[in-house]
Tab-separated table of C-alpha atoms and ligand atoms in Angstrom:
chain	number	residue	atom	x	y	z
R	16	UNK	CA	116.699	117.748	136.294
R	17	UNK	CA	115.368	121.258	135.661
R	18	UNK	CA	114.511	123.089	138.859
R	19	UNK	CA	111.025	124.588	139.164
R	20	UNK	CA	111.274	128.341	139.035
R	21	UNK	CA	110.205	129.892	142.311
R	22	UNK	CA	110.028	133.556	141.310
R	23	UNK	CA	111.976	135.892	139.043
R	24	UNK	CA	114.495	137.890	141.059
R	25	UNK	CA	116.480	140.885	139.779
R	26	UNK	CA	118.969	141.458	142.573
R	27	UNK	CA	120.524	139.726	145.566
R	28	UNK	CA	120.831	141.219	149.054
R	29	UNK	CA	123.269	139.399	151.286
R	30	UNK	CA	123.863	139.355	154.990
R	31	UNK	CA	127.550	139.355	155.990
R	32	UNK	CA	128.373	137.648	159.325
R	33	UNK	CA	127.587	133.937	159.288
R	34	UNK	CA	126.363	134.143	155.693
R	35	UNK	CA	129.473	135.212	153.767
R	36	UNK	CA	132.068	135.475	156.535
R	37	UNK	CA	133.023	133.029	159.230
R	38	UNK	CA	133.137	135.586	162.043
R	39	UNK	CA	131.955	133.103	164.627
R	40	UNK	CA	135.432	131.956	165.716
R	41	UNK	CA	136.733	135.499	166.021
R	42	UNK	CA	133.690	136.539	168.017
R	43	UNK	CA	134.149	133.716	170.524
R	44	UNK	CA	137.892	134.337	170.799
R	45	UNK	CA	137.465	138.048	171.511
R	46	UNK	CA	134.647	137.515	173.998
R	47	UNK	CA	136.645	134.888	175.825
R	48	UNK	CA	139.543	137.318	176.281
R	49	UNK	CA	137.207	140.143	177.226
R	50	UNK	CA	135.290	138.152	179.837
R	51	UNK	CA	138.462	136.867	181.500
R	52	UNK	CA	139.125	140.458	182.587
R	53	UNK	CA	135.918	140.312	184.602
R	54	UNK	CA	136.719	136.871	185.970
R	55	UNK	CA	134.060	135.265	183.744
R	56	UNK	CA	134.234	132.442	181.281
R	57	UNK	CA	132.673	132.467	177.784
R	58	UNK	CA	130.876	129.178	177.336
R	59	UNK	CA	129.417	129.698	173.877
R	60	UNK	CA	125.873	129.130	175.098
R	61	UNK	CA	124.896	132.717	174.346
R	62	UNK	CA	125.584	132.184	170.635
R	63	UNK	CA	121.956	131.306	169.851
R	64	UNK	CA	120.732	134.498	171.468
R	65	UNK	CA	123.246	136.697	169.655
R	66	UNK	CA	123.198	135.492	166.051
R	67	UNK	CA	121.978	138.309	163.807
R	68	UNK	CA	121.685	140.972	166.545
R	69	UNK	CA	122.960	144.558	166.344
R	70	UNK	CA	126.116	145.427	168.340
R	71	UNK	CA	124.135	147.158	171.123
R	72	UNK	CA	121.678	144.283	171.401
R	73	UNK	CA	124.559	141.828	171.639
R	74	UNK	CA	126.094	143.982	174.349
R	75	UNK	CA	122.848	144.129	176.317
R	76	UNK	CA	122.525	140.338	176.296
R	77	UNK	CA	126.087	139.648	177.395
R	78	UNK	CA	126.294	142.455	179.972
R	79	UNK	CA	123.096	141.179	181.558
R	80	UNK	CA	123.771	137.434	181.338
R	81	UNK	CA	127.243	137.763	182.817
R	82	UNK	CA	126.315	140.559	185.229
R	83	UNK	CA	129.150	142.744	183.932
R	84	UNK	CA	129.816	146.034	185.730
R	85	UNK	CA	129.977	148.034	182.506
R	86	UNK	CA	127.546	149.921	180.304
R	87	UNK	CA	126.409	148.539	176.933
R	88	UNK	CA	128.238	151.191	174.955
R	89	UNK	CA	131.463	150.607	176.911
R	90	UNK	CA	131.173	146.939	176.047
R	91	UNK	CA	130.667	147.782	172.363
R	92	UNK	CA	133.600	150.203	172.281
R	93	UNK	CA	135.993	147.829	173.931
R	94	UNK	CA	134.961	144.604	172.220
R	95	UNK	CA	134.818	146.222	168.779
R	96	UNK	CA	138.272	147.706	169.138
R	97	UNK	CA	139.474	144.193	170.004
R	98	UNK	CA	137.724	142.832	166.889
R	99	UNK	CA	139.700	145.118	164.630
R	100	UNK	CA	142.902	143.166	165.359
R	101	UNK	CA	141.224	139.935	164.283
R	102	UNK	CA	139.426	141.017	161.114
R	103	UNK	CA	142.359	140.196	158.851
R	104	UNK	CA	142.122	136.550	159.946
R	105	UNK	CA	138.412	136.164	159.202
R	106	UNK	CA	137.742	133.683	156.398
R	107	UNK	CA	135.076	133.676	153.733
R	108	UNK	CA	132.583	130.858	154.254
R	109	UNK	CA	132.667	127.989	151.738
R	110	UNK	CA	130.941	129.072	148.546
R	111	UNK	CA	130.969	132.800	149.388
R	112	UNK	CA	133.702	133.820	146.949
R	113	UNK	CA	132.207	131.586	144.271
R	114	UNK	CA	128.777	133.184	144.699
R	115	UNK	CA	130.040	136.766	144.722
R	116	UNK	CA	132.187	136.206	141.617
R	117	UNK	CA	129.345	134.465	139.805
R	118	UNK	CA	126.718	137.140	140.454
R	119	UNK	CA	129.134	139.921	139.774
R	120	UNK	CA	130.332	138.358	136.450
R	121	UNK	CA	126.705	138.120	135.328
R	122	UNK	CA	125.970	141.704	136.287
R	123	UNK	CA	123.408	140.810	138.951
R	124	UNK	CA	123.063	143.856	141.252
R	125	UNK	CA	124.213	142.995	144.763
R	126	UNK	CA	123.916	144.650	148.152
R	127	UNK	CA	125.301	143.874	151.591
R	128	UNK	CA	122.776	144.398	154.367
R	129	UNK	CA	124.066	143.749	157.868
R	130	UNK	CA	123.121	144.503	161.443
R	131	UNK	CA	126.767	145.548	161.970
R	132	UNK	CA	127.686	149.192	161.677
R	133	UNK	CA	128.710	150.411	158.269
R	134	UNK	CA	132.320	151.104	159.281
R	135	UNK	CA	132.677	147.578	160.668
R	136	UNK	CA	131.206	146.093	157.486
R	137	UNK	CA	133.668	148.049	155.390
R	138	UNK	CA	136.661	147.009	157.421
R	139	UNK	CA	135.538	143.365	157.442
R	140	UNK	CA	135.232	143.197	153.657
R	141	UNK	CA	138.442	145.141	153.042
R	142	UNK	CA	140.358	141.907	153.738
R	143	UNK	CA	138.366	139.907	151.183
R	144	UNK	CA	139.652	140.157	147.649
R	145	UNK	CA	137.181	141.632	145.154
R	146	UNK	CA	134.290	142.070	147.559
R	147	UNK	CA	134.183	145.841	147.869
R	148	UNK	CA	133.874	146.264	144.092
R	149	UNK	CA	131.119	143.654	143.854
R	150	UNK	CA	128.617	145.359	146.121
R	151	UNK	CA	127.162	148.527	144.681
R	152	UNK	CA	125.237	149.081	147.913
R	153	UNK	CA	126.135	148.523	151.572
R	154	UNK	CA	123.685	149.189	154.405
R	155	UNK	CA	124.564	148.929	158.100
R	156	UNK	CA	122.213	149.102	161.068
R	157	UNK	CA	123.531	152.570	161.957
R	158	UNK	CA	122.143	153.886	158.669
R	159	UNK	CA	118.501	153.054	159.373
R	160	UNK	CA	116.075	153.609	162.238
R	161	UNK	CA	115.908	150.001	163.434
R	162	UNK	CA	118.007	146.942	162.729
R	163	UNK	CA	116.796	143.449	161.778
R	164	UNK	CA	114.236	141.927	162.440
R	165	UNK	CA	112.783	145.244	161.299
R	166	UNK	CA	112.680	145.359	157.466
R	167	UNK	CA	114.409	148.781	157.355
R	168	UNK	CA	117.887	147.585	156.337
R	169	UNK	CA	116.597	145.446	153.483
R	170	UNK	CA	114.138	148.087	152.265
R	171	UNK	CA	116.917	150.674	152.250
R	172	UNK	CA	119.197	148.268	150.326
R	173	UNK	CA	116.517	147.654	147.649
R	174	UNK	CA	115.819	151.370	147.405
R	175	UNK	CA	119.487	152.179	146.844
R	176	UNK	CA	119.701	149.400	144.233
R	177	UNK	CA	116.611	150.865	142.524
R	178	UNK	CA	114.873	147.508	142.823
R	179	UNK	CA	111.458	146.442	144.007
R	180	UNK	CA	111.451	144.496	147.298
R	181	UNK	CA	109.348	141.809	145.589
R	182	UNK	CA	112.111	141.140	143.075
R	183	UNK	CA	114.895	141.111	145.686
R	184	UNK	CA	116.370	137.826	146.884
R	185	UNK	CA	117.753	137.875	150.426
R	186	UNK	CA	120.372	135.368	151.617
R	187	UNK	CA	120.577	135.152	155.414
R	188	UNK	CA	121.931	132.844	158.103
R	189	UNK	CA	119.986	134.124	161.112
R	190	UNK	CA	116.326	133.745	162.055
R	191	UNK	CA	116.217	137.462	162.813
R	192	UNK	CA	117.492	138.223	159.309
R	193	UNK	CA	114.937	135.908	157.705
R	194	UNK	CA	112.171	137.706	159.612
R	195	UNK	CA	113.499	141.060	158.394
R	196	UNK	CA	113.627	139.882	154.776
R	197	UNK	CA	110.084	138.527	154.889
R	198	UNK	CA	108.821	141.691	156.601
R	199	UNK	CA	110.375	143.623	153.705
R	200	UNK	CA	108.287	141.577	151.245
R	201	UNK	CA	111.337	139.829	149.783
R	202	UNK	CA	112.111	136.210	148.914
R	203	UNK	CA	114.490	134.707	151.457
R	204	UNK	CA	116.936	131.829	151.245
R	205	UNK	CA	118.168	130.787	154.698
R	206	UNK	CA	121.627	129.248	155.214
R	207	UNK	CA	121.580	128.476	158.958
R	208	UNK	CA	125.007	128.988	160.515
R	209	UNK	CA	124.302	126.819	163.560
R	210	UNK	CA	123.711	123.094	163.053
R	211	UNK	CA	120.399	121.240	163.467
R	212	UNK	CA	118.370	124.457	163.365
R	213	UNK	CA	116.400	124.020	160.139
R	214	UNK	CA	113.093	123.767	162.018
R	215	UNK	CA	113.471	127.370	163.220
R	216	UNK	CA	113.451	128.735	159.678
R	217	UNK	CA	109.907	127.904	158.595
R	218	UNK	CA	109.250	131.419	157.336
R	219	UNK	CA	112.132	131.254	154.822
R	220	UNK	CA	111.232	130.499	151.198
R	221	UNK	CA	114.024	127.933	151.054
R	222	UNK	CA	116.501	126.547	153.581
R	223	UNK	CA	119.833	125.323	152.241
R	224	UNK	CA	122.725	123.732	154.082
R	225	UNK	CA	125.522	125.918	152.741
R	226	UNK	CA	126.150	128.372	149.916
R	227	UNK	CA	127.438	125.412	147.872
R	228	UNK	CA	123.809	124.309	147.551
R	229	UNK	CA	122.377	127.560	146.233
R	230	UNK	CA	120.690	127.152	142.834
R	231	UNK	CA	120.330	130.657	141.419
R	232	UNK	CA	118.258	129.356	138.472
R	233	UNK	CA	115.433	128.592	140.898
R	234	UNK	CA	115.179	132.356	141.331
R	235	UNK	CA	115.485	133.272	137.671
R	236	UNK	CA	119.172	134.117	138.104
R	237	UNK	CA	122.025	132.702	135.972
R	238	UNK	CA	122.907	129.109	136.991
R	239	UNK	CA	126.370	128.161	138.214
R	240	UNK	CA	128.338	126.475	135.475
R	241	UNK	CA	131.080	124.900	137.541
R	242	UNK	CA	129.359	121.570	138.287
R	243	UNK	CA	131.020	118.726	136.397
R	244	UNK	CA	129.247	115.378	136.050
R	245	UNK	CA	127.344	115.824	139.285
R	246	UNK	CA	130.325	117.127	141.231
R	247	UNK	CA	131.534	120.523	142.347
R	248	UNK	CA	135.355	120.779	142.281
R	249	UNK	CA	137.015	122.402	145.305
R	250	UNK	CA	140.524	123.293	146.342
R	251	UNK	CA	141.847	120.041	147.788
R	252	UNK	CA	141.736	119.679	151.552
R	253	UNK	CA	143.522	117.171	153.698
R	254	UNK	CA	142.649	115.047	156.724
R	255	UNK	CA	144.412	112.064	158.189
R	256	UNK	CA	145.116	109.945	161.226
R	257	UNK	CA	144.730	106.429	162.519
R	258	UNK	CA	141.465	104.629	161.767
R	259	UNK	CA	139.359	104.384	164.932
R	260	UNK	CA	136.240	102.431	165.898
R	261	UNK	CA	133.038	104.214	164.920
R	262	UNK	CA	129.527	103.397	166.052
R	263	UNK	CA	129.770	99.968	164.390
R	264	UNK	CA	126.886	100.876	162.133
R	265	UNK	CA	128.421	101.193	158.663
R	266	UNK	CA	128.928	97.572	157.646
R	267	UNK	CA	126.343	96.084	160.006
R	268	UNK	CA	123.334	98.292	159.297
R	269	UNK	CA	124.089	99.667	155.843
R	270	UNK	CA	126.531	97.154	154.359
R	271	UNK	CA	128.741	100.190	153.751
R	272	UNK	CA	131.874	100.275	155.936
R	273	UNK	CA	133.234	103.733	156.761
R	274	UNK	CA	136.739	104.117	158.181
R	275	UNK	CA	136.329	106.700	160.929
R	276	UNK	CA	139.088	109.074	161.999
R	277	UNK	CA	139.353	110.398	165.537
R	278	UNK	CA	137.528	113.727	165.713
R	279	UNK	CA	140.101	115.216	168.096
R	280	UNK	CA	142.796	115.839	165.521
R	281	UNK	CA	140.677	117.580	162.950
R	282	UNK	CA	138.108	119.739	164.734
R	283	UNK	CA	139.197	122.823	162.766
R	284	UNK	CA	138.747	121.107	159.419
R	285	UNK	CA	135.432	119.734	160.593
R	286	UNK	CA	134.057	123.116	161.568
R	287	UNK	CA	135.422	124.774	158.439
R	288	UNK	CA	133.632	122.483	155.996
R	289	UNK	CA	129.875	122.288	155.645
R	290	UNK	CA	128.291	118.913	156.254
R	291	UNK	CA	127.648	117.000	153.052
R	292	UNK	CA	128.844	114.266	150.736
R	293	UNK	CA	132.353	114.720	149.331
R	294	UNK	CA	134.852	112.550	147.457
R	295	UNK	CA	138.529	112.225	146.767
R	296	UNK	CA	141.458	109.883	147.301
R	297	UNK	CA	142.419	107.791	150.328
R	298	UNK	CA	145.925	106.562	151.146
R	299	UNK	CA	146.449	103.667	153.571
R	300	UNK	CA	149.973	103.282	154.904
R	301	UNK	CA	150.551	99.624	154.087
R	302	UNK	CA	148.097	99.130	151.250
R	303	UNK	CA	147.952	101.890	148.647
R	304	UNK	CA	145.757	104.654	147.269
R	305	UNK	CA	142.028	104.212	146.615
R	306	UNK	CA	139.061	106.190	145.386
R	307	UNK	CA	136.913	107.399	148.261
R	308	UNK	CA	133.435	108.862	148.838
R	309	UNK	CA	132.437	110.182	152.255
R	310	UNK	CA	129.874	111.981	154.291
R	311	UNK	CA	130.729	114.649	156.805
R	312	UNK	CA	128.149	115.726	159.339
R	313	UNK	CA	125.565	114.469	161.774
R	314	UNK	CA	124.020	111.772	159.539
R	315	UNK	CA	120.435	113.144	159.689
R	316	UNK	CA	118.951	109.655	159.271
R	317	UNK	CA	120.608	108.599	162.537
R	318	UNK	CA	120.673	112.104	164.051
R	319	UNK	CA	124.145	111.696	165.593
R	320	UNK	CA	125.210	114.026	168.391
R	321	UNK	CA	128.662	114.549	166.911
R	322	UNK	CA	129.859	115.753	163.504
R	323	UNK	CA	131.954	112.955	162.007
R	324	UNK	CA	133.811	112.097	158.811
R	325	UNK	CA	132.708	108.767	157.293
R	326	UNK	CA	135.000	107.754	154.409
R	327	UNK	CA	134.033	104.739	152.312
R	328	UNK	CA	137.050	103.429	150.414
R	329	UNK	CA	135.907	102.179	147.015
R	330	UNK	CA	137.734	98.868	147.154
R	331	UNK	CA	137.010	95.378	148.521
R	332	UNK	CA	139.325	94.670	151.458
R	333	UNK	CA	139.486	91.185	152.932
R	334	UNK	CA	140.178	92.484	156.441
R	335	UNK	CA	139.666	95.449	158.734
R	336	UNK	CA	142.391	98.086	159.016
R	337	UNK	CA	141.765	99.693	162.410
R	338	UNK	CA	144.727	101.737	163.784
R	339	UNK	CA	146.313	102.039	160.357
R	340	UNK	CA	147.231	105.520	159.189
R	341	UNK	CA	144.627	106.853	156.707
R	342	UNK	CA	145.189	110.047	154.711
R	343	UNK	CA	142.438	111.697	152.672
R	344	UNK	CA	142.647	114.296	149.928
R	345	UNK	CA	139.166	115.672	149.378
R	346	UNK	CA	138.731	117.194	145.915
R	347	UNK	CA	135.047	117.848	145.407
R	348	UNK	CA	131.506	118.048	146.685
R	349	UNK	CA	128.450	116.030	145.640
R	350	UNK	CA	125.378	116.955	147.724
R	351	UNK	CA	124.150	118.003	151.169
R	352	UNK	CA	123.471	115.335	153.786
R	353	UNK	CA	119.816	114.376	153.797
R	354	UNK	CA	117.273	112.423	155.762
R	355	UNK	CA	115.578	109.485	154.059
R	356	UNK	CA	112.194	107.781	154.491
R	357	UNK	CA	113.861	104.368	154.913
R	358	UNK	CA	117.219	102.653	155.320
R	359	UNK	CA	116.872	101.259	151.781
R	360	UNK	CA	116.524	104.710	150.232
R	361	UNK	CA	119.569	105.939	152.202
R	362	UNK	CA	121.605	102.938	151.011
R	363	UNK	CA	120.495	103.444	147.384
R	364	UNK	CA	121.521	107.098	147.545
R	365	UNK	CA	124.970	106.248	148.978
R	366	UNK	CA	125.495	103.773	146.110
R	367	UNK	CA	124.574	106.541	143.663
R	368	UNK	CA	127.155	108.772	145.361
R	369	UNK	CA	129.667	105.967	144.907
R	370	UNK	CA	129.019	105.875	141.151
R	371	UNK	CA	129.256	109.660	140.842
R	372	UNK	CA	132.585	109.657	142.715
R	373	UNK	CA	134.033	106.668	140.835
R	374	UNK	CA	133.320	108.230	137.457
R	375	UNK	CA	134.419	111.737	138.420
R	376	UNK	CA	137.728	110.578	139.883
R	377	UNK	CA	138.738	109.353	136.392
R	378	UNK	CA	138.524	112.931	135.066
R	379	UNK	CA	142.004	114.529	134.802
R	380	UNK	CA	140.765	117.388	136.990
R	381	UNK	CA	140.437	114.953	139.904
R	382	UNK	CA	142.668	112.004	138.928
R	383	UNK	CA	145.789	114.157	139.179
R	384	UNK	CA	145.453	114.235	142.972
R	385	UNK	CA	146.003	110.461	143.087
R	386	UNK	CA	149.705	111.320	143.049
R	387	UNK	CA	149.503	113.828	145.887
R	388	UNK	CA	152.480	113.124	148.193
R	389	UNK	CA	150.140	113.355	151.198
R	390	UNK	CA	148.665	109.990	150.162
R	391	UNK	CA	151.987	108.141	150.062
R	392	UNK	CA	152.437	107.447	153.716
R	393	UNK	CA	155.928	106.063	154.097
R	394	UNK	CA	155.996	105.547	157.836
R	395	UNK	CA	153.142	104.171	159.896
R	396	UNK	CA	152.055	105.666	163.209
R	397	UNK	CA	154.741	105.894	165.864
R	398	UNK	CA	157.678	105.359	163.531
O	405	ADP	P1	132.991	101.539	162.496
O	405	ADP	O1	131.691	101.987	163.004
O	405	ADP	O2	133.916	101.030	163.566
O	405	ADP	O3	133.650	102.553	161.628
O	405	ADP	P2	132.150	100.178	160.126
O	405	ADP	O4	131.089	99.146	160.120
O	405	ADP	O5	131.849	101.506	159.555
O	405	ADP	O6	132.665	100.283	161.604
O	405	ADP	O7	133.375	99.553	159.383
O	405	ADP	C1	134.518	100.341	159.174
O	405	ADP	C2	135.777	99.506	159.248
O	405	ADP	O8	135.746	98.496	158.246
O	405	ADP	C3	136.979	100.372	158.917
O	405	ADP	O9	137.515	100.948	160.078
O	405	ADP	C4	137.926	99.397	158.260
O	405	ADP	O10	138.744	98.814	159.232
O	405	ADP	C5	137.020	98.328	157.656
O	405	ADP	N1	136.798	98.434	156.199
O	405	ADP	C6	136.810	97.360	155.363
O	405	ADP	N2	136.579	97.715	154.108
O	405	ADP	C7	136.396	99.048	154.111
O	405	ADP	C8	136.142	100.019	153.080
O	405	ADP	N3	136.008	99.669	151.818
O	405	ADP	N4	136.024	101.336	153.456
O	405	ADP	C9	136.140	101.685	154.722
O	405	ADP	N5	136.392	100.834	155.732
O	405	ADP	C10	136.527	99.515	155.449
O	406	RBF	N1	123.786	109.520	156.398
O	406	RBF	C1	122.686	110.277	156.400
O	406	RBF	O1	121.972	110.302	157.389
O	406	RBF	N2	122.335	111.033	155.325
O	406	RBF	C2	123.081	111.040	154.185
O	406	RBF	O2	122.724	111.748	153.241
O	406	RBF	C3	124.246	110.229	154.129
O	406	RBF	N3	125.017	110.201	153.016
O	406	RBF	C4	126.135	109.416	152.992
O	406	RBF	C5	126.919	109.383	151.848
O	406	RBF	C6	128.075	108.584	151.794
O	406	RBF	C7	128.882	108.568	150.559
O	406	RBF	C8	128.442	107.810	152.922
O	406	RBF	C9	129.653	106.948	152.892
O	406	RBF	C10	127.653	107.843	154.057
O	406	RBF	C11	126.503	108.633	154.109
O	406	RBF	N4	125.676	108.661	155.243
O	406	RBF	C12	124.569	109.468	155.279
O	406	RBF	C13	126.278	108.258	156.501
O	406	RBF	C14	125.864	106.959	157.030
O	406	RBF	O3	124.699	107.204	157.762
O	406	RBF	C15	127.021	106.565	157.933
O	406	RBF	O4	128.094	106.152	157.172
O	406	RBF	C16	126.588	105.506	158.877
O	406	RBF	O5	125.768	106.106	159.835
O	406	RBF	C17	127.772	104.828	159.545
O	406	RBF	O6	128.149	105.453	160.700
O	407	MG	MG1	132.389	103.691	160.237
């Protein structure tokens, strides 16, 4: 279906941390180490307060909250020198490389506009292949009078791109960044980096779940052309373990059984991948390999407290297979998780997902992974 055009945009201005780069893990790791020196423990609760802030603002919050006997600038100096050892490990967020390549191939002018200092931005992107060349403009908070939520950084970025603010599209993960973009008179797409926060982004022109869901054509920019029959191919990723009891909801409430895996073993994979509906192949130790469609996330309709993986094996089994070893190879993405006005509409949508996955998995692009050795489980658990 053709998307209604929101407004014609001529350039894209991107935030860096939390939008393109997954710096969250590094940030927590460094702060944990730093706070131990003062006999304190990082509990992650400050994250909400810090997202999108400038280095000095971050420092002020943490120094005060933890009652640290150091000055803000000492905190910045020390913590930022610790960061530099971790920058090479920072990963691009899902969809970031795809977006940068796409815009850059189509000659869409792009700027990076971050509350970090310019030197930090440059060292962060130096580890990401092809990024430096893609951004004709970079603006850090040390290059303007005030950082976000002031519009200065974005206005400076548009000025250096020779673009009007009104034809600049901002992509931002933080509320502070969205405020800055709107104050600059720009259109803003929010990609919240913390879960269940959509309600805080009412001033954004659009809120999407991850960069995978961005539709540039809505903004008069060239559409992505990598969707194939309703699916977005990805590098395969792997999860597996014994099937555990879930909330007992799948077959009972929806008539759709989902073979849950214990969340303990795969917390990294879970945090790395955006919530959404994915598909691929499932191998069961004693039974074989089957097509599979799954949701990953908090199931907005049920508003679960925990992020789970819910794989539906596209096969009729005549018995349960709890405790059996289940291996999944996930090969593509279908859509973001959504809420629905009724159980019936949720069930209808999941059956549509099933059809999309069943058809796509016959394409050579996806069917080749049926033979992935990861799916042929020769020994069951404990052997
Ligand atoms: P739970 O909440 O415990 O996961 P569900 O109602 O979702 O319960 O049912 C999932 C269980 O049903 C799986 O653990 C598995 O043992 C069984 N099952 C039977 N057929 C399927 C299928 N096609 N896909 C997934 N699980 C299935
Ligand atoms: N739950 C939601 O709340 N929103 C969704 O968009 C959604 N999509 C799903 C797609 C597939 C393919 C599957 C298998 C499940 C999906 N569910 C979704 C999850 C469903 O709510 C979950 O399996 C049950 O809550 C069982 O625990
Ligand atoms: Mg289940």
